[in-house]
Short mmCIF file of C-alpha atoms and ligand atoms in Angstrom, two decimals:
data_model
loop_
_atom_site.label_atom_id
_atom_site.label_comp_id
_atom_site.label_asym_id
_atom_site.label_seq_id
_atom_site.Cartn_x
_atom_site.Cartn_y
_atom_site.Cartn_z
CA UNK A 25 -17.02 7.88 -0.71
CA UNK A 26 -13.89 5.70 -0.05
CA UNK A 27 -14.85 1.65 -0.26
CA UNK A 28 -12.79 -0.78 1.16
CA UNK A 29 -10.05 -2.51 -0.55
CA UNK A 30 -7.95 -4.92 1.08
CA UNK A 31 -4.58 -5.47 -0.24
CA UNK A 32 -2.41 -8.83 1.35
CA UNK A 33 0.67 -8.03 1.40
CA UNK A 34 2.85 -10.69 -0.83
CA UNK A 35 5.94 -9.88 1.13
CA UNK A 36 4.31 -12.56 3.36
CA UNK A 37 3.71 -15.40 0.68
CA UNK A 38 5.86 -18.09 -0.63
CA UNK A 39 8.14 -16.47 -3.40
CA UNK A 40 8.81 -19.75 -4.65
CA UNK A 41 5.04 -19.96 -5.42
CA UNK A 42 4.02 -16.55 -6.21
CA UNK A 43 1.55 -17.41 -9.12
CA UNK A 44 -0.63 -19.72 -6.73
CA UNK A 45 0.27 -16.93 -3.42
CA UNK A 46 -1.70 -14.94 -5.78
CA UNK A 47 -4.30 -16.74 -7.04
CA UNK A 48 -5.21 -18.17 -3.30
CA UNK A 49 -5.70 -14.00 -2.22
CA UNK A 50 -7.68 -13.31 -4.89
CA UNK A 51 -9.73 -16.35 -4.02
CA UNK A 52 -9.97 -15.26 -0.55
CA UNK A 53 -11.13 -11.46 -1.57
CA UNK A 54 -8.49 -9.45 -2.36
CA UNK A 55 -8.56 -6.31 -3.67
CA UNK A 56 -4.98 -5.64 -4.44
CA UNK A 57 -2.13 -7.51 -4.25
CA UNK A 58 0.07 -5.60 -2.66
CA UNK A 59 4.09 -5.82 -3.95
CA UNK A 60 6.84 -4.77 -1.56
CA UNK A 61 9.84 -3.39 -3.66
CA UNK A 62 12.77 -2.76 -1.71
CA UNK A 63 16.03 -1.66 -2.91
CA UNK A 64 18.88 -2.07 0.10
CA UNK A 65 19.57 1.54 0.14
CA UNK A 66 16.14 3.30 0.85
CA UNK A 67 15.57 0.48 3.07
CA UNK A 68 17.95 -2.31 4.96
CA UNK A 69 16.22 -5.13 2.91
CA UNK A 70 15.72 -6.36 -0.78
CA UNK A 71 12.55 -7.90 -2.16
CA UNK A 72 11.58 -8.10 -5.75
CA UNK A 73 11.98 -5.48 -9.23
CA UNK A 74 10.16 -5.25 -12.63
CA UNK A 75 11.26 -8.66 -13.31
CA UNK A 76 8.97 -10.44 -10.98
CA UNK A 77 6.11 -8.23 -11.39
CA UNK A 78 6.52 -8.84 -15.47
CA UNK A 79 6.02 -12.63 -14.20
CA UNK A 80 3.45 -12.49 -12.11
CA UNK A 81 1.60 -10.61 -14.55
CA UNK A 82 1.12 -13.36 -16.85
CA UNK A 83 -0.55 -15.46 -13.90
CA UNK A 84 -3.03 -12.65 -13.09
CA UNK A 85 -5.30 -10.18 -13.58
CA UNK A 86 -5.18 -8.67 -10.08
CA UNK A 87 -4.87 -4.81 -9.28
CA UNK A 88 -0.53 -5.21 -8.46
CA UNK A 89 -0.15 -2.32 -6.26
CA UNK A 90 3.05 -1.41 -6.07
CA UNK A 91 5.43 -0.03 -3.29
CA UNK A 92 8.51 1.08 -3.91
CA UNK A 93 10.67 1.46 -1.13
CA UNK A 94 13.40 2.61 -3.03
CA UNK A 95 15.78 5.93 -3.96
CA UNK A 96 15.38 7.64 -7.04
CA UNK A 97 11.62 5.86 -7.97
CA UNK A 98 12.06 8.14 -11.02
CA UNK A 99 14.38 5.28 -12.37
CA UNK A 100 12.12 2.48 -12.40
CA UNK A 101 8.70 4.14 -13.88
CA UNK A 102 8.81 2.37 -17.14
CA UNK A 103 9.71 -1.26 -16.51
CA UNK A 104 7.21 -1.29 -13.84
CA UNK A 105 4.56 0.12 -16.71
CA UNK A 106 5.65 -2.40 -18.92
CA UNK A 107 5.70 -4.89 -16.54
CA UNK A 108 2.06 -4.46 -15.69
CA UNK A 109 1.63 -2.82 -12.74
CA UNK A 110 -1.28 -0.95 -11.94
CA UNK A 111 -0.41 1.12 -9.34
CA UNK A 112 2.87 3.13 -8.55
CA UNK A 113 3.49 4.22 -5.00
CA UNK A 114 6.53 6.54 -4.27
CA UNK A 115 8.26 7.83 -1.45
CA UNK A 116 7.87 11.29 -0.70
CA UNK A 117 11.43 11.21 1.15
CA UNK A 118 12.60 9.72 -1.81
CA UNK A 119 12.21 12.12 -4.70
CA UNK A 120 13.07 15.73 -4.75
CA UNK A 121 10.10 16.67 -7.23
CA UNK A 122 7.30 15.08 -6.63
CA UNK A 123 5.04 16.87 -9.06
CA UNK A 124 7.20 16.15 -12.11
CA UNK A 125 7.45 12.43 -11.18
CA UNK A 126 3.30 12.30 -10.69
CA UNK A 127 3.06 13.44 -14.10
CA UNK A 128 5.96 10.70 -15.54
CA UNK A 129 3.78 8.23 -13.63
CA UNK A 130 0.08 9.55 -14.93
CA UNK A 131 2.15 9.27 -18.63
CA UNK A 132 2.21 5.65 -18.68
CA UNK A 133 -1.28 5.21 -17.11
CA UNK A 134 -0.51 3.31 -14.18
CA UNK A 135 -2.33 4.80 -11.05
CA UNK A 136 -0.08 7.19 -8.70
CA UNK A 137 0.14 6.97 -4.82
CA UNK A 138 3.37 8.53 -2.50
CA UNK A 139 3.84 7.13 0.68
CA UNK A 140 5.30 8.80 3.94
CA UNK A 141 7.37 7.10 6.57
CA UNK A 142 6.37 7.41 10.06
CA UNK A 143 8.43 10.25 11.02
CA UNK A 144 7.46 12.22 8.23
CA UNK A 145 4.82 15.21 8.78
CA UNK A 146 1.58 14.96 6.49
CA UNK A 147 1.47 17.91 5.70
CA UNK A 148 4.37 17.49 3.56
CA UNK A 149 1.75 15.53 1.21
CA UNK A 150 -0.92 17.94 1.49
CA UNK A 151 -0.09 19.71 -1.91
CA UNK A 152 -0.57 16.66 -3.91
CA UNK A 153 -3.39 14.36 -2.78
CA UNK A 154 -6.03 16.10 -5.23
CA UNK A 155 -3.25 14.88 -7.93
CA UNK A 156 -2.49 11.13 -6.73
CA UNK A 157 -5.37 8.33 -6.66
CA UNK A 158 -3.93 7.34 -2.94
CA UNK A 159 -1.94 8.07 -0.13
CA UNK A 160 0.18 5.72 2.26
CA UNK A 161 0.98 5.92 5.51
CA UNK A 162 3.05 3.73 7.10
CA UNK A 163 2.50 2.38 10.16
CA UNK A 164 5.56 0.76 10.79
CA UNK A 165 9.17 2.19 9.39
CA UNK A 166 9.67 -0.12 5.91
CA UNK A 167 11.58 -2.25 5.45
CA UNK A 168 10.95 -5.51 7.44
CA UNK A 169 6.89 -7.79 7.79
CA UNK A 170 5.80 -8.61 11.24
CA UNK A 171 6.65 -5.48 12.70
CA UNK A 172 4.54 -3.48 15.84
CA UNK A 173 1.86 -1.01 14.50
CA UNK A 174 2.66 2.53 15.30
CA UNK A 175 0.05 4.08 17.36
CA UNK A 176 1.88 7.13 16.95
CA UNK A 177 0.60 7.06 12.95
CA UNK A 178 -3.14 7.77 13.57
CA UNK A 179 -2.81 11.34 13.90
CA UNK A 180 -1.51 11.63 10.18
CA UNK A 181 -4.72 9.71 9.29
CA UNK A 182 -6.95 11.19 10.91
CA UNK A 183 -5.78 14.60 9.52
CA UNK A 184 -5.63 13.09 6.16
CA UNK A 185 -9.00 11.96 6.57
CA UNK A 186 -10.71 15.19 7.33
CA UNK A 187 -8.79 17.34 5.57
CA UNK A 188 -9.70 14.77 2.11
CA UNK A 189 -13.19 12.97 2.75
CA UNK A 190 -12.80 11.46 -0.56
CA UNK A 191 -9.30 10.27 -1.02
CA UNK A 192 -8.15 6.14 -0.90
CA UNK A 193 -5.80 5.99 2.36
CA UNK A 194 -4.02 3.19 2.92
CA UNK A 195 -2.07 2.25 6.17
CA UNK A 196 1.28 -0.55 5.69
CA UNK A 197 2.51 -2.56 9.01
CA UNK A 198 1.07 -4.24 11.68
CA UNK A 199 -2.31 -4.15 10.51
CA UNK A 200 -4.11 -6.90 12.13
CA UNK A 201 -7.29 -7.91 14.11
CA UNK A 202 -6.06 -6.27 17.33
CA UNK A 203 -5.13 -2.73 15.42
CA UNK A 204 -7.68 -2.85 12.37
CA UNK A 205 -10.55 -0.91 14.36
CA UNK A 206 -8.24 2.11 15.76
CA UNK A 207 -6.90 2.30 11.91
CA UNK A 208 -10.01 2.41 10.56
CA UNK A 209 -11.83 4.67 13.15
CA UNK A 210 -8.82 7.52 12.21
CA UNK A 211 -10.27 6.63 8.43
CA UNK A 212 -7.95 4.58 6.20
CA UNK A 213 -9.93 2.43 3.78
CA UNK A 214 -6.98 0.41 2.19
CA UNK A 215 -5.25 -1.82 4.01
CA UNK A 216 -2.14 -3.61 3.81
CA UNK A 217 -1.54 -6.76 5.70
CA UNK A 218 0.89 -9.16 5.01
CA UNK A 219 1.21 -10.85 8.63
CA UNK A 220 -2.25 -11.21 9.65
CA UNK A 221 -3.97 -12.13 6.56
CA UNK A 222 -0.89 -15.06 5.67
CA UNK A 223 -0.65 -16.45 9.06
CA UNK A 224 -4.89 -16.82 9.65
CA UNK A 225 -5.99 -20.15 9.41
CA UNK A 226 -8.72 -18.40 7.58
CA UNK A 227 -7.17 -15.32 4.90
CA UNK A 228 -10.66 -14.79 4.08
CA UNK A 229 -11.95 -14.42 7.07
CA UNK A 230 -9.79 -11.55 7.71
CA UNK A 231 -10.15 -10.31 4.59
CA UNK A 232 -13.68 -9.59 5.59
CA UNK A 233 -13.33 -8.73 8.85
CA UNK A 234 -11.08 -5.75 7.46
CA UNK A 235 -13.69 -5.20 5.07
CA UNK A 236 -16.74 -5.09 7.51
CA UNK A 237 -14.31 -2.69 9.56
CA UNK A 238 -13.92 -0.27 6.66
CA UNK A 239 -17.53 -0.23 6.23
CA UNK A 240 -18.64 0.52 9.38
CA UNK A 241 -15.97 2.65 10.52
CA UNK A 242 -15.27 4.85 7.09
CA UNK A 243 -17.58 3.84 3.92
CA UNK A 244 -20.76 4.31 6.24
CA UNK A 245 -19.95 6.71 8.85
C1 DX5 B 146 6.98 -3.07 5.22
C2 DX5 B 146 6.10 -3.29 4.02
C3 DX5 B 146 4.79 -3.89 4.36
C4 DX5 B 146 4.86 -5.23 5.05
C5 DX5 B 146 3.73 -5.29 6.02
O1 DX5 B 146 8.06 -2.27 4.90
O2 DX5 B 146 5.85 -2.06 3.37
O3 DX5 B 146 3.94 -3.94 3.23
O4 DX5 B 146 4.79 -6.33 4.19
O5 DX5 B 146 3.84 -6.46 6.75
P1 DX5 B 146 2.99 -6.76 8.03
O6 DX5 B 146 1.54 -6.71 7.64
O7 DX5 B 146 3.45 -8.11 8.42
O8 DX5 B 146 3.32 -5.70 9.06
ZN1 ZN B 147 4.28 -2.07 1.75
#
């Protein structure tokens, strides 16, 4: 049954301060930290690499889920295993064999997730969710916080969601308190919110209003 997990997304923190960014989400409930790795070729922006995440790792314990917004995420596998991330989310657009670079993933035991833009079909993941431990879909095109959610994105969830009861599926991009409910009625369970959670006067009270959505709308339906 898929619980919640709610991941802020530290594309939305103070860089400067990325230790204490991290410590004050866990405080507030965090399930994951969620790390935005862009590369300025996949995507018009550049964020953070191995280095950072090697860093932050020896301020934390958290779950660093990672999301690489990048071309050829076969390059980077092992500095982000020995930096200590936990998780390892690909672009499917990104990599011509998915399979073989699920396996070089699995290898270093970090967790495996693939991620599909907005104008990519599901289907095109279909073949590998039984083999990944998540799948993203975005709900904005990457690159960029404080964009609009994508209605437009349900659909994929919702068909992800029926077609794999079981499966962690987390949305990225304009989740907030306005969009959480239609998110989580199509059936994701992990989200990503950098925005929303950053800018509340209260991060944990939105961390548990996600949570309570995820609850009612997924874990307990
Ligand atoms: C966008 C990133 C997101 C981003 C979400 O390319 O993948 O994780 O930080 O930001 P918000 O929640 O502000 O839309
Ligand atoms: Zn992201």
């Amino acid at each position: 049954m898929p619980v919640p997990k709610i991941a802020p997304s530290m594309l939305s923190s103070d860089f400067a301060n990325l230790a204490g960014e991290a410590k004050r989400m866990v405080e507030a409930g965090a399930d994951y930290l969620h790390m935005d790795v862009m590369d300025g070729h996949f995507v018009p922006n550049l964020t953070l690499g191995a280095p950072i995440i090697k860093c932050l790792r020896k301020h934390t314990n958290a779950f660093l889920d990672c999301h690489l917004m990048v071309s050829n995420p076969e390059q980077w596998v092992d500095d982000y295993a020995k930096a200590g991330a936990s998780m390892y989310t690909f672009h499917i657009e990104a990599t011509a064999n998915a399979a073989a670079l699920i396996a070089k993933v699995r290898a270093t035991g970090m967790k495996v997730g693939i991620a599909v833009k907005p104008k990519t079909a599901i289907e095109s993941v279909f073949d590998y969710a039984n083999d990944v431990d998540m799948i993203l879909i975005m709900t904005v095109e990457p690159g960029f916080g404080g964009q609009a959610f994508m209605n437009d994105c349900l659909p994929k969830v919702r068909a992800l969601r029926q077609k794999f009861p079981n499966l962690d599926i987390q949305v990225d991009g304009g989740l907030a308190n306005d969009t959480i409910e239609r998110a989580t009625e199509a059936g994701a369970n992990v989200i990503v919110a950098g925005t929303s959670i950053f800018s509340a006067p209260s991060p944990k009270d939105t961390i548990q209003h996600f949570r309570d959505c995820v609850l009612r709308n997924v874990t307990n339906k």
